[in-house]
Structures are given as structure tokens and as C-alpha cells.
Short mmCIF file of C-alpha atoms in Angstrom, two decimals:
data_model
loop_
_atom_site.label_atom_id
_atom_site.label_comp_id
_atom_site.label_asym_id
_atom_site.label_seq_id
_atom_site.Cartn_x
_atom_site.Cartn_y
_atom_site.Cartn_z
CA MET S 30 -35.91 -23.72 -0.14
CA ASN S 31 -34.93 -26.84 -2.04
CA ILE S 32 -31.57 -28.62 -1.76
CA LYS S 33 -30.24 -27.17 -5.02
CA THR S 34 -30.96 -23.62 -3.83
CA ILE S 35 -29.27 -24.26 -0.48
CA ASN S 36 -26.24 -25.75 -2.24
CA GLU S 37 -26.09 -22.79 -4.62
CA ALA S 38 -26.26 -20.33 -1.71
CA VAL S 39 -23.47 -22.15 0.13
CA ALA S 40 -21.31 -22.23 -3.03
CA GLU S 41 -21.90 -18.51 -3.65
CA ARG S 42 -21.00 -17.61 -0.05
CA SER S 43 -17.88 -19.75 -0.30
CA SER S 44 -16.91 -18.09 -3.59
CA VAL S 45 -17.31 -14.59 -2.10
CA LYS S 46 -15.24 -15.58 0.95
CA VAL S 47 -12.44 -16.88 -1.29
CA GLU S 48 -12.48 -13.62 -3.28
CA LEU S 49 -12.37 -11.54 -0.08
CA GLU S 50 -9.50 -13.65 1.25
CA THR S 51 -7.58 -13.04 -1.99
CA ILE S 52 -8.04 -9.29 -1.60
CA LEU S 53 -7.01 -9.44 2.06
CA GLU S 54 -3.89 -11.39 1.14
CA ALA S 55 -2.93 -8.71 -1.39
CA PHE S 56 -3.53 -5.87 1.10
CA GLU S 57 -2.03 -7.72 4.10
CA GLY S 58 1.15 -5.64 4.25
CA TYR S 59 -0.86 -2.44 4.09
CA ILE S 60 -3.27 -3.61 6.81
CA LEU S 61 -0.48 -4.72 9.14
CA GLY S 62 1.27 -1.37 8.68
CA GLN S 63 -1.73 0.57 10.00
CA ASP S 64 -2.26 1.33 13.67
CA TRP S 65 -5.73 2.83 13.38
CA PHE S 66 -7.80 -0.01 11.85
CA ASP S 67 -7.90 -3.75 11.42
CA ILE S 68 -9.93 -6.31 9.52
CA VAL S 69 -11.49 -9.04 11.64
CA TYR S 70 -13.63 -12.05 10.73
CA SER S 71 -16.87 -13.01 12.44
CA LYS S 72 -18.67 -16.27 11.65
CA LYS S 73 -21.92 -14.35 12.07
CA PHE S 74 -21.15 -11.20 10.10
CA GLY S 75 -18.15 -11.97 7.89
CA TYR S 76 -15.27 -9.53 7.46
CA LEU S 77 -15.43 -6.30 9.43
CA TRP S 78 -13.29 -3.17 9.19
CA VAL S 79 -12.88 -1.85 12.74
CA SER S 80 -11.29 1.33 14.00
CA PRO S 81 -11.28 2.92 17.43
CA LYS S 82 -12.46 6.53 17.10
CA LEU S 83 -12.12 7.27 20.76
CA GLU S 84 -10.83 5.17 23.62
CA MET S 85 -14.04 3.15 24.02
CA ASP S 86 -15.92 4.00 20.80
CA TYR S 87 -15.40 1.84 17.73
CA THR S 88 -16.37 2.38 14.11
CA MET S 89 -17.19 -0.72 12.11
CA LYS S 90 -18.00 -1.46 8.45
CA ARG S 91 -19.20 -4.77 7.11
CA LEU S 92 -17.11 -5.83 4.11
CA ASN S 93 -19.31 -8.50 2.57
CA THR S 94 -18.44 -7.90 -1.10
CA ALA S 95 -15.23 -7.35 -3.02
CA GLU S 96 -16.47 -3.90 -4.02
CA LYS S 97 -17.08 -2.79 -0.42
CA MET S 98 -13.74 -4.16 0.73
CA LEU S 99 -11.82 -2.52 -2.10
CA GLU S 100 -13.67 0.78 -1.66
CA SER S 101 -12.62 0.81 1.97
CA PHE S 102 -8.96 0.16 1.11
CA PHE S 103 -9.02 2.68 -1.75
CA HIS S 104 -10.40 5.34 0.57
CA ASP S 105 -7.83 4.59 3.28
CA ILE S 106 -4.87 4.66 0.91
CA ILE S 107 -6.03 7.83 -0.84
CA SER S 108 -6.46 9.47 2.58
CA ASP S 109 -2.92 8.36 3.48
CA VAL S 110 -1.64 10.15 0.36
CA VAL S 111 -3.77 13.28 0.77
CA PHE S 112 -2.81 13.80 4.42
CA SER S 113 0.81 12.64 4.12
CA PRO S 114 3.53 15.10 5.17
CA GLU S 115 5.22 14.27 1.82
CA ASN S 116 2.22 15.62 -0.11
CA PRO S 117 3.37 18.86 -1.80
CA THR S 118 -0.20 20.21 -1.60
CA GLN S 119 -0.27 22.42 1.48
CA GLU S 120 -4.02 22.86 1.98
CA HIS S 121 -7.05 20.88 0.93
CA ASN S 122 -9.84 23.34 0.26
CA ASN S 123 -12.01 20.91 -1.66
CA SER S 124 -12.46 17.20 -2.17
CA ASP S 125 -10.84 17.03 -5.61
CA LEU S 126 -7.57 15.14 -5.83
CA THR S 127 -4.55 17.01 -7.10
CA GLU S 128 -2.52 15.49 -9.93
CA TYR S 129 0.09 14.35 -7.40
CA GLU S 130 -2.54 12.80 -5.09
CA GLU S 131 -4.21 10.89 -7.90
CA ARG S 132 -0.91 9.68 -9.38
CA GLU S 133 0.54 8.61 -6.01
CA SER S 134 -2.71 6.94 -4.91
CA ARG S 135 -2.88 5.00 -8.20
CA ARG S 136 0.77 3.99 -7.87
CA ARG S 137 0.31 2.62 -4.34
CA ILE S 138 -2.97 0.83 -4.99
CA THR S 139 -1.94 -0.57 -8.38
CA ALA S 140 1.24 -2.03 -6.86
CA ILE S 141 -0.93 -3.95 -4.39
CA LEU S 142 -3.49 -5.06 -6.97
CA GLU S 143 -0.71 -6.29 -9.31
CA THR S 144 0.08 -9.01 -6.72
CA ILE S 145 -3.29 -10.68 -7.42
CA ASN S 146 -2.66 -13.64 -9.72
CA ASN S 147 -6.12 -13.95 -11.28
CA THR S 148 -5.89 -11.61 -14.29
CA LYS S 149 -9.67 -11.27 -14.72
CA ASP S 150 -10.16 -10.25 -11.07
CA ARG S 151 -7.12 -7.96 -11.13
CA MET S 152 -8.42 -6.14 -14.22
CA ARG S 153 -11.87 -5.78 -12.64
CA TYR S 154 -10.29 -4.34 -9.48
CA LEU S 155 -8.24 -1.87 -11.52
CA ASP S 156 -11.48 -0.81 -13.25
CA LEU S 157 -13.06 -0.35 -9.81
CA LEU S 158 -10.09 1.83 -8.84
CA ASP S 159 -10.66 4.03 -11.90
CA ALA S 160 -14.35 4.38 -11.06
CA TYR S 161 -13.57 5.08 -7.40
CA ILE S 162 -11.08 7.83 -8.21
CA LYS S 163 -13.57 9.48 -10.59
CA ALA S 164 -16.28 9.35 -7.89
CA TYR S 165 -13.92 10.30 -5.04
CA PRO S 166 -15.03 13.94 -4.66
CA GLU S 167 -18.67 12.89 -4.26
CA LYS S 168 -17.76 10.02 -1.96
CA LEU S 169 -15.97 12.46 0.33
CA ARG S 170 -18.98 14.76 0.41
CA THR S 171 -21.28 11.94 1.47
CA ALA S 172 -20.52 9.57 4.30
CA TRP S 173 -20.26 5.91 3.42
CA VAL S 174 -23.33 4.37 5.02
CA GLU S 175 -23.33 0.60 5.31
CA GLU S 176 -26.10 -0.85 3.17
CA GLU S 177 -27.48 -4.24 3.93
#
């Protein structure tokens, strides 16, 4: 590896970290309001989503791209809406979102994304939200498996 390639790799990693930190800053209030997961940083592995499933058993996802991080937050917030006691839908017989669930999920997530100052990034994240909501039924049917 030559010096230019090493410098480019370091710059790219730094750029991704800055983007992830921007997303975390936007979602900070949401993260702090949850008692079942947290986001931690490891110098070795980067940002990790961690959640205790049982007393001594933890689930972990590596959030090494903006897309993975946002997908995780989108899923969590949509689940909050779907399983909320305020949800007028009484039973969930399939993985499709009701009109209320989609509207409320979009409202909550969009309010968070609107706090991101970089217009280009914000618009890209809103596009990712649209794509995620369209793919949501399939994403629920298949477990999110961490890809390296």
C-alpha cells in the first residue's frame, strides 16, 4: 500500500466517522430515552448497537455505515409506533404497516432528520427512510444479519 492509498483510507474512515457522529447527534434524544439499547464506540470495531436480550445475553450490531445506522434507528422507531399502546391498530396479523403506523413513524423520524444541518445528507436520509418503509414488510420477514 502506498502513502497516498493509506492517506485516502484514513480520510475515508474519518469522513464516515464524522457522518455517523452527525446521525448520532440527531438521534441522541431518542437514544437516551430508550432503556433497552445503547450505542457504544469501540476503537477496534467502531459504533455498536447493543441490547440485553436476557440478563447475561447481549445482542450487538455493528453500525459502520450511515445506512446501517439509520436502518437500525428506523426499525426501532417503527417498532415503537407499531407496538405503542396509543396505536389504534389492535392486532398485527402481518408485517405491513397500517396508514397510522406509516404516518406516525414518518412524523417521528422526519422530525429527527430535520435537525441535520447538511441539506444534501438530510435529503439522502429522507430518501433512505422512504426506501426503508417500502421494504419494511420484507425486512420484518427476514432477520437483519450483520454483513461484513
